[in-house]
mmCIF file of C-alpha atoms in Angstrom:
data_model
loop_
_atom_site.group_PDB
_atom_site.id
_atom_site.type_symbol
_atom_site.label_atom_id
_atom_site.label_comp_id
_atom_site.label_asym_id
_atom_site.label_seq_id
_atom_site.Cartn_x
_atom_site.Cartn_y
_atom_site.Cartn_z
ATOM 1 C CA MET A 1 90.575 102.290 118.775
ATOM 2 C CA ARG A 2 93.825 103.016 116.921
ATOM 3 C CA ILE A 3 93.356 102.805 113.165
ATOM 4 C CA THR A 4 95.932 103.159 110.393
ATOM 5 C CA VAL A 5 94.678 104.645 107.121
ATOM 6 C CA THR A 6 96.980 104.355 104.111
ATOM 7 C CA GLY A 7 96.329 106.835 101.331
ATOM 8 C CA ALA A 8 95.284 109.314 104.033
ATOM 9 C CA ALA A 9 96.004 112.398 101.910
ATOM 10 C CA GLY A 10 93.724 111.280 99.095
ATOM 11 C CA PHE A 11 90.075 112.244 98.812
ATOM 12 C CA ILE A 12 88.588 109.105 100.371
ATOM 13 C CA GLY A 13 91.408 108.544 102.871
ATOM 14 C CA ALA A 14 91.219 112.110 104.221
ATOM 15 C CA HIS A 15 87.437 111.975 104.590
ATOM 16 C CA LEU A 16 87.640 108.571 106.251
ATOM 17 C CA SER A 17 90.307 109.836 108.659
ATOM 18 C CA ARG A 18 88.122 112.774 109.731
ATOM 19 C CA PHE A 19 85.082 110.494 110.055
ATOM 20 C CA LEU A 20 86.963 108.061 112.290
ATOM 21 C CA ILE A 21 88.435 110.777 114.500
ATOM 22 C CA GLU A 22 85.032 112.422 114.920
ATOM 23 C CA ARG A 23 83.788 109.084 116.245
ATOM 24 C CA GLY A 24 86.511 108.925 118.881
ATOM 25 C CA HIS A 25 89.193 106.861 117.154
ATOM 26 C CA GLN A 26 92.900 107.651 116.941
ATOM 27 C CA VAL A 27 94.137 107.692 113.352
ATOM 28 C CA GLN A 28 97.613 107.179 111.977
ATOM 29 C CA GLY A 29 97.533 108.486 108.406
ATOM 30 C CA ILE A 30 100.123 107.252 105.934
ATOM 31 C CA ASP A 31 100.639 108.575 102.406
ATOM 32 C CA SER A 32 103.473 108.859 99.891
ATOM 33 C CA LEU A 33 102.075 112.124 98.470
ATOM 34 C CA ASP A 34 102.534 110.658 94.995
ATOM 35 C CA PRO A 35 102.328 113.282 92.207
ATOM 36 C CA TYR A 36 99.610 111.369 90.310
ATOM 37 C CA TYR A 37 97.560 114.492 91.009
ATOM 38 C CA SER A 38 98.199 117.698 92.973
ATOM 39 C CA VAL A 39 100.631 117.134 95.817
ATOM 40 C CA ASN A 40 99.684 120.570 97.163
ATOM 41 C CA LEU A 41 96.043 119.496 97.423
ATOM 42 C CA LYS A 42 97.097 116.399 99.357
ATOM 43 C CA LYS A 43 99.241 118.514 101.704
ATOM 44 C CA VAL A 44 96.299 120.872 102.280
ATOM 45 C CA ARG A 45 94.066 117.924 103.224
ATOM 46 C CA VAL A 46 96.607 116.635 105.731
ATOM 47 C CA LYS A 47 97.170 120.116 107.188
ATOM 48 C CA GLU A 48 93.412 120.639 107.606
ATOM 49 C CA ILE A 49 93.151 117.414 109.610
ATOM 50 C CA GLU A 50 96.232 118.264 111.691
ATOM 51 C CA ASN A 51 94.855 121.733 112.454
ATOM 52 C CA ARG A 52 91.384 120.471 113.326
ATOM 53 C CA PHE A 53 92.359 117.613 115.643
ATOM 54 C CA LYS A 54 94.827 117.051 118.474
ATOM 55 C CA PRO A 55 98.177 115.332 117.818
ATOM 56 C CA ASP A 56 97.070 112.283 119.812
ATOM 57 C CA GLU A 57 94.000 111.990 117.543
ATOM 58 C CA PHE A 58 95.816 112.204 114.187
ATOM 59 C CA ARG A 59 99.409 111.433 113.297
ATOM 60 C CA PHE A 60 100.621 111.731 109.685
ATOM 61 C CA ILE A 61 103.552 109.769 108.292
ATOM 62 C CA HIS A 62 104.907 110.618 104.833
ATOM 63 C CA VAL A 63 106.223 107.322 103.483
ATOM 64 C CA ASP A 64 105.846 105.185 100.379
ATOM 65 C CA ILE A 65 104.984 101.836 101.925
ATOM 66 C CA SER A 66 105.597 100.031 98.622
ATOM 67 C CA GLN A 67 109.248 101.143 98.624
ATOM 68 C CA ALA A 68 110.050 101.196 102.341
ATOM 69 C CA PRO A 69 112.443 98.532 103.613
ATOM 70 C CA GLN A 70 110.904 96.099 106.105
ATOM 71 C CA LYS A 71 112.572 97.814 109.089
ATOM 72 C CA ASP A 72 111.011 101.174 108.070
ATOM 73 C CA ARG A 73 107.575 99.594 107.727
ATOM 74 C CA LYS A 74 107.789 98.490 111.340
ATOM 75 C CA SER A 75 108.622 102.057 112.385
ATOM 76 C CA THR A 76 105.232 103.216 111.102
ATOM 77 C CA ARG A 77 103.725 101.216 113.975
ATOM 78 C CA LEU A 78 101.277 99.302 111.847
ATOM 79 C CA ASN A 79 101.436 96.555 114.424
ATOM 80 C CA SER A 80 100.253 98.942 117.157
ATOM 81 C CA SER A 81 96.974 99.634 115.356
ATOM 82 C CA HIS A 82 93.786 97.766 116.089
ATOM 83 C CA ALA A 83 92.755 98.056 112.419
ATOM 84 C CA ASN A 84 94.378 98.938 109.102
ATOM 85 C CA ILE A 85 92.379 100.427 106.228
ATOM 86 C CA SER A 86 94.148 100.748 102.895
ATOM 87 C CA TYR A 87 93.308 103.344 100.305
ATOM 88 C CA ALA A 88 96.882 103.319 98.985
ATOM 89 C CA VAL A 89 97.124 102.852 95.230
ATOM 90 C CA PHE A 90 100.090 101.069 93.745
ATOM 91 C CA CYS A 91 100.752 101.986 90.120
#
């Protein structure tokens, strides 16, 4: 199953992404890498997932979905996912 996880670079989103991939799902991770807390930590989490799994298992998209124009939201292929799980936080 293809699953989109927003907030994929955060603590819960990154763990959920790994959990889903380990169970055979393809994950599209989306995150804005907001500087609310360490951006470097978020980048490390994403890199660890990318290094551990194949590109067809995990795809990361750096985008702020709250600010993206409608046409850009479509380019993230949310409609191609079987499920969307949101851990994105809008402040």
